[in-house]
Amino acid sequence: MKLMRIGDAGAERAVVRVDDDGYVDVSDLGDRFFAAPEEFREAVDARIAAGRVAPFAGERIGAPIPRPHQIVCIGLNYRDHAAETGQAVPDEPILFTKSPNTLVGPNDDVRQPRGSTKLDWEVELGIVIGRRAGYLEDHDAARAAIAGWVVCNDISERAFQIERGGQWSKGKSAETFNPAGPWLVTPDEVPDVSALGLWLDVNGVRRQTGSTATMVFDPYEIVRYLSQFMVLEPGDLINTGTPPGVAMGLDPSPWLRPGDVMELGIDGLGSQRQTVVAAR
């Protein structure tokens, strides 16, 4: 199943994508996707069988989940990305957070913050949590806590992140810094989440090519690990790290500027396109 939210910003409605042409409206089902997933799926199947499929009509695509309780991120989680930054592969996951209000749609503009000089991109696999989870015992328990997978662009301002001291979050939390979507894909549609290709282009030039196979900590270990330190809530988003090819790892570094266009995607999870716009 592919869960989407379409409509103007702040007025999105939940739908399930049936195919390239149509969708089923599920906006009346509230939070049943998380609270009663089997009941939700049965309702969707019944609506498809009854012919209640509406055509897409060029609506804006929003993030596939509403603003989450939290966005948690994992740093240096690809061996080849750690190598390009000259840093050691971590012994335990590196954690940081992004402000939940960074979440925007997959094709919305990315706004450069005031004072930004080193704006960067990061294509990432996002995990959406499906049930309240704490102290998960193993990977099977972690797997059961996952509602689905989503493409994310973990936009970063490297000068804020690295040169201003303190926590990474200050370089990660500006408005529009977490495009997500176009849809949340449920786990039954992804045979092997540890063998997904990721890619990102800037202005038509391929910058990132990678695979989740080179993750240091796989998605199930990430969820299990995080649950030892915090309670995860339904709808929480976890960004799991990025493969090599970020601007910070290139010489010279082609930092993003207003007018630049990013296109990115993950096998089976869809693609995104954002234009960088100037600070307010």
PDB file of C-alpha atoms in Angstrom:
ATOM      1  CA  MET A   1       0.000   0.000   0.000  1.00  0.00           C
ATOM      2  CA  LYS A   2       1.125   3.534  -0.770  1.00  0.00           C
ATOM      3  CA  LEU A   3      -0.254   6.159   1.608  1.00  0.00           C
ATOM      4  CA  MET A   4      -0.243   9.765   0.388  1.00  0.00           C
ATOM      5  CA  ARG A   5      -1.505  13.184   1.428  1.00  0.00           C
ATOM      6  CA  ILE A   6      -2.560  15.548  -1.338  1.00  0.00           C
ATOM      7  CA  GLY A   7      -3.804  19.122  -1.412  1.00  0.00           C
ATOM      8  CA  ASP A   8      -2.647  22.594  -0.487  1.00  0.00           C
ATOM      9  CA  ALA A   9      -0.162  22.964   2.368  1.00  0.00           C
ATOM     10  CA  GLY A  10      -1.996  22.775   5.654  1.00  0.00           C
ATOM     11  CA  ALA A  11      -5.111  21.310   4.032  1.00  0.00           C
ATOM     12  CA  GLU A  12      -3.865  17.936   2.808  1.00  0.00           C
ATOM     13  CA  ARG A  13      -6.126  14.904   2.819  1.00  0.00           C
ATOM     14  CA  ALA A  14      -5.058  11.285   3.155  1.00  0.00           C
ATOM     15  CA  VAL A  15      -5.397   8.991   0.138  1.00  0.00           C
ATOM     16  CA  VAL A  16      -4.082   5.603  -0.910  1.00  0.00           C
ATOM     17  CA  ARG A  17      -2.485   5.476  -4.350  1.00  0.00           C
ATOM     18  CA  VAL A  18      -4.006   2.722  -6.486  1.00  0.00           C
ATOM     19  CA  ASP A  19      -1.891   3.303  -9.591  1.00  0.00           C
ATOM     20  CA  ASP A  20      -0.385   6.160 -11.610  1.00  0.00           C
ATOM     21  CA  ASP A  21      -3.842   7.448 -12.465  1.00  0.00           C
ATOM     22  CA  GLY A  22      -6.018   7.092  -9.379  1.00  0.00           C
ATOM     23  CA  TYR A  23      -6.441   6.966  -5.637  1.00  0.00           C
ATOM     24  CA  VAL A  24      -8.871   6.065  -2.878  1.00  0.00           C
ATOM     25  CA  ASP A  25      -9.787   8.841  -0.445  1.00  0.00           C
ATOM     26  CA  VAL A  26      -9.236   7.738   3.172  1.00  0.00           C
ATOM     27  CA  SER A  27      -9.438  11.140   4.839  1.00  0.00           C
ATOM     28  CA  ASP A  28     -12.487  10.006   6.826  1.00  0.00           C
ATOM     29  CA  LEU A  29     -10.603   7.128   8.458  1.00  0.00           C
ATOM     30  CA  GLY A  30      -8.640   9.370  10.822  1.00  0.00           C
ATOM     31  CA  ASP A  31      -5.648   7.684  12.454  1.00  0.00           C
ATOM     32  CA  ARG A  32      -6.765   4.112  11.703  1.00  0.00           C
ATOM     33  CA  PHE A  33      -3.705   3.573   9.493  1.00  0.00           C
ATOM     34  CA  PHE A  34      -1.695   3.531  12.729  1.00  0.00           C
ATOM     35  CA  ALA A  35      -4.326   2.545  15.298  1.00  0.00           C
ATOM     36  CA  ALA A  36      -6.013  -0.284  13.368  1.00  0.00           C
ATOM     37  CA  PRO A  37      -3.946  -1.138  10.273  1.00  0.00           C
ATOM     38  CA  GLU A  38      -5.853  -4.289   9.319  1.00  0.00           C
ATOM     39  CA  GLU A  39      -9.176  -2.487   9.563  1.00  0.00           C
ATOM     40  CA  PHE A  40      -7.700   0.338   7.488  1.00  0.00           C
ATOM     41  CA  ARG A  41      -6.510  -2.063   4.785  1.00  0.00           C
ATOM     42  CA  GLU A  42      -9.913  -3.787   4.659  1.00  0.00           C
ATOM     43  CA  ALA A  43     -11.617  -0.427   4.194  1.00  0.00           C
ATOM     44  CA  VAL A  44      -9.277   0.459   1.336  1.00  0.00           C
ATOM     45  CA  ASP A  45      -9.840  -2.902  -0.381  1.00  0.00           C
ATOM     46  CA  ALA A  46     -13.607  -2.485  -0.040  1.00  0.00           C
ATOM     47  CA  ARG A  47     -13.498   0.980  -1.604  1.00  0.00           C
ATOM     48  CA  ILE A  48     -11.414  -0.235  -4.526  1.00  0.00           C
ATOM     49  CA  ALA A  49     -13.807  -3.153  -5.066  1.00  0.00           C
ATOM     50  CA  ALA A  50     -16.744  -0.705  -5.017  1.00  0.00           C
ATOM     51  CA  GLY A  51     -15.110   1.445  -7.694  1.00  0.00           C
ATOM     52  CA  ARG A  52     -14.476   4.400  -5.408  1.00  0.00           C
ATOM     53  CA  VAL A  53     -11.264   5.317  -7.224  1.00  0.00           C
ATOM     54  CA  ALA A  54     -10.797   8.995  -8.121  1.00  0.00           C
ATOM     55  CA  PRO A  55      -8.384  10.305 -10.763  1.00  0.00           C
ATOM     56  CA  PHE A  56      -5.385  12.396  -9.812  1.00  0.00           C
ATOM     57  CA  ALA A  57      -5.880  15.929 -11.066  1.00  0.00           C
ATOM     58  CA  GLY A  58      -2.511  17.561 -10.570  1.00  0.00           C
ATOM     59  CA  GLU A  59      -2.930  18.111  -6.835  1.00  0.00           C
ATOM     60  CA  ARG A  60       0.090  19.100  -4.773  1.00  0.00           C
ATOM     61  CA  ILE A  61       1.642  16.119  -2.996  1.00  0.00           C
ATOM     62  CA  GLY A  62       2.329  16.727   0.678  1.00  0.00           C
ATOM     63  CA  ALA A  63       4.440  14.702   3.071  1.00  0.00           C
ATOM     64  CA  PRO A  64       2.720  11.299   3.484  1.00  0.00           C
ATOM     65  CA  ILE A  65       2.396  11.753   7.252  1.00  0.00           C
ATOM     66  CA  PRO A  66       1.262  14.773   9.274  1.00  0.00           C
ATOM     67  CA  ARG A  67       3.805  16.623  11.392  1.00  0.00           C
ATOM     68  CA  PRO A  68       5.372  13.882  13.544  1.00  0.00           C
ATOM     69  CA  HIS A  69       5.993  13.844  17.264  1.00  0.00           C
ATOM     70  CA  GLN A  70       9.711  13.762  16.450  1.00  0.00           C
ATOM     71  CA  ILE A  71      12.216  13.388  13.627  1.00  0.00           C
ATOM     72  CA  VAL A  72      15.251  11.381  14.723  1.00  0.00           C
ATOM     73  CA  CYS A  73      18.294  11.031  12.475  1.00  0.00           C
ATOM     74  CA  ILE A  74      21.304   8.747  12.236  1.00  0.00           C
ATOM     75  CA  GLY A  75      24.653  10.227  11.219  1.00  0.00           C
ATOM     76  CA  LEU A  76      27.505   8.571   9.289  1.00  0.00           C
ATOM     77  CA  ASN A  77      25.475   5.410   8.748  1.00  0.00           C
ATOM     78  CA  TYR A  78      26.962   4.468   5.356  1.00  0.00           C
ATOM     79  CA  ARG A  79      30.504   3.132   5.351  1.00  0.00           C
ATOM     80  CA  ASP A  80      31.341   4.866   2.071  1.00  0.00           C
ATOM     81  CA  HIS A  81      29.893   8.187   3.284  1.00  0.00           C
ATOM     82  CA  ALA A  82      31.962   8.039   6.475  1.00  0.00           C
ATOM     83  CA  ALA A  83      35.024   7.470   4.304  1.00  0.00           C
ATOM     84  CA  GLU A  84      34.346  10.504   2.083  1.00  0.00           C
ATOM     85  CA  THR A  85      34.060  12.746   5.153  1.00  0.00           C
ATOM     86  CA  GLY A  86      37.299  11.364   6.631  1.00  0.00           C
ATOM     87  CA  GLN A  87      35.564  10.103   9.770  1.00  0.00           C
ATOM     88  CA  ALA A  88      35.637   6.701  11.412  1.00  0.00           C
ATOM     89  CA  VAL A  89      32.731   4.294  11.085  1.00  0.00           C
ATOM     90  CA  PRO A  90      30.833   4.697  14.375  1.00  0.00           C
ATOM     91  CA  ASP A  91      30.668   1.898  16.943  1.00  0.00           C
ATOM     92  CA  GLU A  92      27.121   2.911  17.864  1.00  0.00           C
ATOM     93  CA  PRO A  93      24.556   4.948  15.922  1.00  0.00           C
ATOM     94  CA  ILE A  94      25.157   8.706  16.011  1.00  0.00           C
ATOM     95  CA  LEU A  95      21.888  10.408  16.941  1.00  0.00           C
ATOM     96  CA  PHE A  96      20.605  13.890  16.269  1.00  0.00           C
ATOM     97  CA  THR A  97      17.171  15.410  15.784  1.00  0.00           C
ATOM     98  CA  LYS A  98      15.465  17.717  13.316  1.00  0.00           C
ATOM     99  CA  SER A  99      12.629  20.028  14.231  1.00  0.00           C
ATOM    100  CA  PRO A 100       9.341  18.316  13.273  1.00  0.00           C
ATOM    101  CA  ASN A 101       8.236  21.433  11.400  1.00  0.00           C
ATOM    102  CA  THR A 102      10.988  20.869   8.812  1.00  0.00           C
ATOM    103  CA  LEU A 103       8.687  18.315   7.160  1.00  0.00           C
ATOM    104  CA  VAL A 104       7.400  19.359   3.711  1.00  0.00           C
ATOM    105  CA  GLY A 105       6.175  17.675   0.565  1.00  0.00           C
ATOM    106  CA  PRO A 106       8.489  15.884  -1.872  1.00  0.00           C
ATOM    107  CA  ASN A 107       8.275  18.584  -4.534  1.00  0.00           C
ATOM    108  CA  ASP A 108       8.034  21.675  -2.336  1.00  0.00           C
ATOM    109  CA  ASP A 109      10.719  24.365  -2.510  1.00  0.00           C
ATOM    110  CA  VAL A 110      13.701  24.162  -0.168  1.00  0.00           C
ATOM    111  CA  ARG A 111      14.366  27.565   1.377  1.00  0.00           C
ATOM    112  CA  GLN A 112      17.954  28.599   2.069  1.00  0.00           C
ATOM    113  CA  PRO A 113      18.105  30.024   5.618  1.00  0.00           C
ATOM    114  CA  ARG A 114      19.497  33.456   6.406  1.00  0.00           C
ATOM    115  CA  GLY A 115      23.284  33.436   6.728  1.00  0.00           C
ATOM    116  CA  SER A 116      23.625  30.093   4.933  1.00  0.00           C
ATOM    117  CA  THR A 117      26.852  29.530   3.006  1.00  0.00           C
ATOM    118  CA  LYS A 118      27.124  25.721   2.864  1.00  0.00           C
ATOM    119  CA  LEU A 119      23.746  24.257   1.970  1.00  0.00           C
ATOM    120  CA  ASP A 120      23.877  20.515   1.273  1.00  0.00           C
ATOM    121  CA  TRP A 121      21.710  17.580   0.198  1.00  0.00           C
ATOM    122  CA  GLU A 122      21.310  14.008   1.545  1.00  0.00           C
ATOM    123  CA  VAL A 123      19.034  11.378   0.018  1.00  0.00           C
ATOM    124  CA  GLU A 124      17.913   9.042   2.804  1.00  0.00           C
ATOM    125  CA  LEU A 125      15.645   6.120   3.561  1.00  0.00           C
ATOM    126  CA  GLY A 126      13.054   7.227   6.102  1.00  0.00           C
ATOM    127  CA  ILE A 127      11.380   4.892   8.582  1.00  0.00           C
ATOM    128  CA  VAL A 128       7.862   5.705   9.787  1.00  0.00           C
ATOM    129  CA  ILE A 129       6.947   4.175  13.138  1.00  0.00           C
ATOM    130  CA  GLY A 130       3.569   2.462  13.314  1.00  0.00           C
ATOM    131  CA  ARG A 131       3.058   1.757  17.004  1.00  0.00           C
ATOM    132  CA  ARG A 132       4.274   2.987  20.375  1.00  0.00           C
ATOM    133  CA  ALA A 133       7.587   1.265  21.026  1.00  0.00           C
ATOM    134  CA  GLY A 134      10.034   1.197  23.907  1.00  0.00           C
ATOM    135  CA  TYR A 135      12.756  -1.257  24.885  1.00  0.00           C
ATOM    136  CA  LEU A 136      12.260  -3.464  21.848  1.00  0.00           C
ATOM    137  CA  GLU A 137      14.006  -6.784  22.390  1.00  0.00           C
ATOM    138  CA  ASP A 138      15.133  -7.741  18.903  1.00  0.00           C
ATOM    139  CA  HIS A 139      14.851  -7.115  15.195  1.00  0.00           C
ATOM    140  CA  ASP A 140      11.560  -8.990  14.923  1.00  0.00           C
ATOM    141  CA  ALA A 141      10.020  -6.618  17.466  1.00  0.00           C
ATOM    142  CA  ALA A 142      11.492  -3.654  15.585  1.00  0.00           C
ATOM    143  CA  ARG A 143      10.099  -4.934  12.294  1.00  0.00           C
ATOM    144  CA  ALA A 144       6.626  -5.149  13.831  1.00  0.00           C
ATOM    145  CA  ALA A 145       6.861  -1.511  14.963  1.00  0.00           C
ATOM    146  CA  ILE A 146       7.466  -0.123  11.453  1.00  0.00           C
ATOM    147  CA  ALA A 147       4.546   1.280   9.454  1.00  0.00           C
ATOM    148  CA  GLY A 148       6.522   1.849   6.278  1.00  0.00           C
ATOM    149  CA  TRP A 149       9.348   3.410   4.315  1.00  0.00           C
ATOM    150  CA  VAL A 150       9.655   6.818   2.667  1.00  0.00           C
ATOM    151  CA  VAL A 151      12.142   8.850   0.616  1.00  0.00           C
ATOM    152  CA  CYS A 152      13.607  11.793   2.549  1.00  0.00           C
ATOM    153  CA  ASN A 153      16.027  14.588   1.696  1.00  0.00           C
ATOM    154  CA  ASP A 154      17.916  15.490   4.875  1.00  0.00           C
ATOM    155  CA  ILE A 155      18.821  19.048   3.902  1.00  0.00           C
ATOM    156  CA  SER A 156      21.784  20.350   5.903  1.00  0.00           C
ATOM    157  CA  GLU A 157      23.530  23.672   6.435  1.00  0.00           C
ATOM    158  CA  ARG A 158      27.109  22.525   7.067  1.00  0.00           C
ATOM    159  CA  ALA A 159      28.471  25.812   8.407  1.00  0.00           C
ATOM    160  CA  PHE A 160      25.698  25.890  11.018  1.00  0.00           C
ATOM    161  CA  GLN A 161      26.155  22.165  11.720  1.00  0.00           C
ATOM    162  CA  ILE A 162      29.931  21.946  11.974  1.00  0.00           C
ATOM    163  CA  GLU A 163      31.429  25.403  12.379  1.00  0.00           C
ATOM    164  CA  ARG A 164      29.072  26.930  14.922  1.00  0.00           C
ATOM    165  CA  GLY A 165      29.716  24.442  17.756  1.00  0.00           C
ATOM    166  CA  GLY A 166      27.157  22.584  19.836  1.00  0.00           C
ATOM    167  CA  GLN A 167      24.694  20.122  18.380  1.00  0.00           C
ATOM    168  CA  TRP A 168      24.232  19.093  14.748  1.00  0.00           C
ATOM    169  CA  SER A 169      20.536  19.964  15.002  1.00  0.00           C
ATOM    170  CA  LYS A 170      21.167  23.674  14.407  1.00  0.00           C
ATOM    171  CA  GLY A 171      22.351  22.820  10.879  1.00  0.00           C
ATOM    172  CA  LYS A 172      19.409  20.490  10.259  1.00  0.00           C
ATOM    173  CA  SER A 173      16.292  22.268  11.483  1.00  0.00           C
ATOM    174  CA  ALA A 174      15.571  25.240   9.218  1.00  0.00           C
ATOM    175  CA  GLU A 175      12.157  25.402   7.568  1.00  0.00           C
ATOM    176  CA  THR A 176      11.714  23.049   4.571  1.00  0.00           C
ATOM    177  CA  PHE A 177      14.775  20.975   5.564  1.00  0.00           C
ATOM    178  CA  ASN A 178      12.988  17.593   5.398  1.00  0.00           C
ATOM    179  CA  PRO A 179      11.130  16.914   2.133  1.00  0.00           C
ATOM    180  CA  ALA A 180       9.416  13.507   2.424  1.00  0.00           C
ATOM    181  CA  GLY A 181       7.391  11.344   0.071  1.00  0.00           C
ATOM    182  CA  PRO A 182       5.816  11.081  -2.424  1.00  0.00           C
ATOM    183  CA  TRP A 183       4.243   8.255  -0.472  1.00  0.00           C
ATOM    184  CA  LEU A 184       4.729   5.947   2.478  1.00  0.00           C
ATOM    185  CA  VAL A 185       5.249   2.386   1.232  1.00  0.00           C
ATOM    186  CA  THR A 186       4.150  -0.382   3.595  1.00  0.00           C
ATOM    187  CA  PRO A 187       6.727  -3.093   4.363  1.00  0.00           C
ATOM    188  CA  ASP A 188       4.865  -5.825   2.437  1.00  0.00           C
ATOM    189  CA  GLU A 189       5.759  -4.020  -0.806  1.00  0.00           C
ATOM    190  CA  VAL A 190       9.515  -3.921  -0.093  1.00  0.00           C
ATOM    191  CA  PRO A 191      11.039  -7.418  -0.295  1.00  0.00           C
ATOM    192  CA  ASP A 192      14.469  -6.420   1.052  1.00  0.00           C
ATOM    193  CA  VAL A 193      14.959  -2.986   2.613  1.00  0.00           C
ATOM    194  CA  SER A 194      18.693  -3.700   2.880  1.00  0.00           C
ATOM    195  CA  ALA A 195      19.117  -3.846  -0.909  1.00  0.00           C
ATOM    196  CA  LEU A 196      17.613  -0.574  -2.146  1.00  0.00           C
ATOM    197  CA  GLY A 197      19.378   1.755  -4.538  1.00  0.00           C
ATOM    198  CA  LEU A 198      19.436   5.493  -3.736  1.00  0.00           C
ATOM    199  CA  TRP A 199      20.290   8.372  -6.084  1.00  0.00           C
ATOM    200  CA  LEU A 200      20.343  12.162  -6.188  1.00  0.00           C
ATOM    201  CA  ASP A 201      20.994  14.645  -8.991  1.00  0.00           C
ATOM    202  CA  VAL A 202      21.661  18.388  -8.763  1.00  0.00           C
ATOM    203  CA  ASN A 203      20.900  20.391 -11.909  1.00  0.00           C
ATOM    204  CA  GLY A 204      20.914  17.158 -13.896  1.00  0.00           C
ATOM    205  CA  VAL A 205      24.324  16.001 -12.603  1.00  0.00           C
ATOM    206  CA  ARG A 206      24.375  12.723 -10.682  1.00  0.00           C
ATOM    207  CA  ARG A 207      25.846  13.425  -7.232  1.00  0.00           C
ATOM    208  CA  GLN A 208      24.794  10.464  -5.094  1.00  0.00           C
ATOM    209  CA  THR A 209      24.562   6.802  -5.981  1.00  0.00           C
ATOM    210  CA  GLY A 210      24.373   4.249  -3.204  1.00  0.00           C
ATOM    211  CA  SER A 211      22.685   1.251  -1.690  1.00  0.00           C
ATOM    212  CA  THR A 212      21.203   0.520   1.702  1.00  0.00           C
ATOM    213  CA  ALA A 213      23.449  -2.566   1.602  1.00  0.00           C
ATOM    214  CA  THR A 214      26.344  -0.350   2.767  1.00  0.00           C
ATOM    215  CA  MET A 215      24.547   0.840   5.910  1.00  0.00           C
ATOM    216  CA  VAL A 216      26.525   0.417   9.106  1.00  0.00           C
ATOM    217  CA  PHE A 217      23.338  -0.191  11.120  1.00  0.00           C
ATOM    218  CA  ASP A 218      20.349  -1.614   9.253  1.00  0.00           C
ATOM    219  CA  PRO A 219      16.837  -0.189   9.725  1.00  0.00           C
ATOM    220  CA  TYR A 220      15.724  -2.841  12.211  1.00  0.00           C
ATOM    221  CA  GLU A 221      18.780  -2.337  14.387  1.00  0.00           C
ATOM    222  CA  ILE A 222      18.213   1.428  14.267  1.00  0.00           C
ATOM    223  CA  VAL A 223      14.648   1.085  15.539  1.00  0.00           C
ATOM    224  CA  ARG A 224      15.647  -1.436  18.203  1.00  0.00           C
ATOM    225  CA  TYR A 225      18.544   0.749  19.323  1.00  0.00           C
ATOM    226  CA  LEU A 226      16.552   3.973  19.486  1.00  0.00           C
ATOM    227  CA  SER A 227      13.862   2.282  21.560  1.00  0.00           C
ATOM    228  CA  GLN A 228      16.412   1.718  24.327  1.00  0.00           C
ATOM    229  CA  PHE A 229      16.772   5.490  24.802  1.00  0.00           C
ATOM    230  CA  MET A 230      13.355   6.927  23.910  1.00  0.00           C
ATOM    231  CA  VAL A 231       9.763   5.891  23.390  1.00  0.00           C
ATOM    232  CA  LEU A 232       8.892   5.954  19.713  1.00  0.00           C
ATOM    233  CA  GLU A 233       5.374   7.073  18.808  1.00  0.00           C
ATOM    234  CA  PRO A 234       3.156   6.293  15.795  1.00  0.00           C
ATOM    235  CA  GLY A 235       4.067   8.618  12.950  1.00  0.00           C
ATOM    236  CA  ASP A 236       7.590   9.323  14.203  1.00  0.00           C
ATOM    237  CA  LEU A 237      10.083   9.670  11.360  1.00  0.00           C
ATOM    238  CA  ILE A 238      13.632   8.293  11.415  1.00  0.00           C
ATOM    239  CA  ASN A 239      16.152   9.378   8.768  1.00  0.00           C
ATOM    240  CA  THR A 240      18.692   6.585   8.452  1.00  0.00           C
ATOM    241  CA  GLY A 241      21.738   8.268   6.910  1.00  0.00           C
ATOM    242  CA  THR A 242      23.022   8.996   3.424  1.00  0.00           C
ATOM    243  CA  PRO A 243      25.407   7.394   0.893  1.00  0.00           C
ATOM    244  CA  PRO A 244      28.452   9.237  -0.497  1.00  0.00           C
ATOM    245  CA  GLY A 245      28.273  12.191  -2.860  1.00  0.00           C
ATOM    246  CA  VAL A 246      27.166  15.049  -0.614  1.00  0.00           C
ATOM    247  CA  ALA A 247      28.577  18.493  -1.373  1.00  0.00           C
ATOM    248  CA  MET A 248      30.652  18.407   1.815  1.00  0.00           C
ATOM    249  CA  GLY A 249      32.555  15.384   0.474  1.00  0.00           C
ATOM    250  CA  LEU A 250      33.363  16.889  -2.930  1.00  0.00           C
ATOM    251  CA  ASP A 251      36.312  19.132  -3.809  1.00  0.00           C
ATOM    252  CA  PRO A 252      35.457  21.847  -4.574  1.00  0.00           C
ATOM    253  CA  SER A 253      32.158  21.631  -2.690  1.00  0.00           C
ATOM    254  CA  PRO A 254      29.238  22.604  -4.976  1.00  0.00           C
ATOM    255  CA  TRP A 255      27.048  24.043  -2.223  1.00  0.00           C
ATOM    256  CA  LEU A 256      23.408  24.568  -3.127  1.00  0.00           C
ATOM    257  CA  ARG A 257      22.283  28.032  -4.212  1.00  0.00           C
ATOM    258  CA  PRO A 258      18.899  29.564  -5.072  1.00  0.00           C
ATOM    259  CA  GLY A 259      17.722  28.220  -8.433  1.00  0.00           C
ATOM    260  CA  ASP A 260      19.417  24.837  -8.058  1.00  0.00           C
ATOM    261  CA  VAL A 261      17.204  21.798  -8.628  1.00  0.00           C
ATOM    262  CA  MET A 262      17.524  18.515  -6.730  1.00  0.00           C
ATOM    263  CA  GLU A 263      16.000  15.285  -8.030  1.00  0.00           C
ATOM    264  CA  LEU A 264      16.270  12.140  -5.921  1.00  0.00           C
ATOM    265  CA  GLY A 265      14.730   8.757  -5.300  1.00  0.00           C
ATOM    266  CA  ILE A 266      14.944   5.260  -3.874  1.00  0.00           C
ATOM    267  CA  ASP A 267      14.115   1.998  -5.661  1.00  0.00           C
ATOM    268  CA  GLY A 268      10.424   1.207  -5.250  1.00  0.00           C
ATOM    269  CA  LEU A 269       9.720   4.228  -3.036  1.00  0.00           C
ATOM    270  CA  GLY A 270       9.294   6.969  -5.614  1.00  0.00           C
ATOM    271  CA  SER A 271      11.144  10.189  -6.404  1.00  0.00           C
ATOM    272  CA  GLN A 272      11.238  13.869  -5.468  1.00  0.00           C
ATOM    273  CA  ARG A 273      12.123  17.195  -7.058  1.00  0.00           C
ATOM    274  CA  GLN A 274      12.902  20.419  -5.197  1.00  0.00           C
ATOM    275  CA  THR A 275      14.062  23.876  -6.229  1.00  0.00           C
ATOM    276  CA  VAL A 276      16.203  25.922  -3.826  1.00  0.00           C
ATOM    277  CA  VAL A 277      14.794  29.396  -3.127  1.00  0.00           C
ATOM    278  CA  ALA A 278      16.345  32.388  -1.383  1.00  0.00           C
ATOM    279  CA  ALA A 279      16.020  33.228   2.299  1.00  0.00           C
ATOM    280  CA  ARG A 280      13.010  35.165   3.503  1.00  0.00           C
TER     281      ARG A 280
END
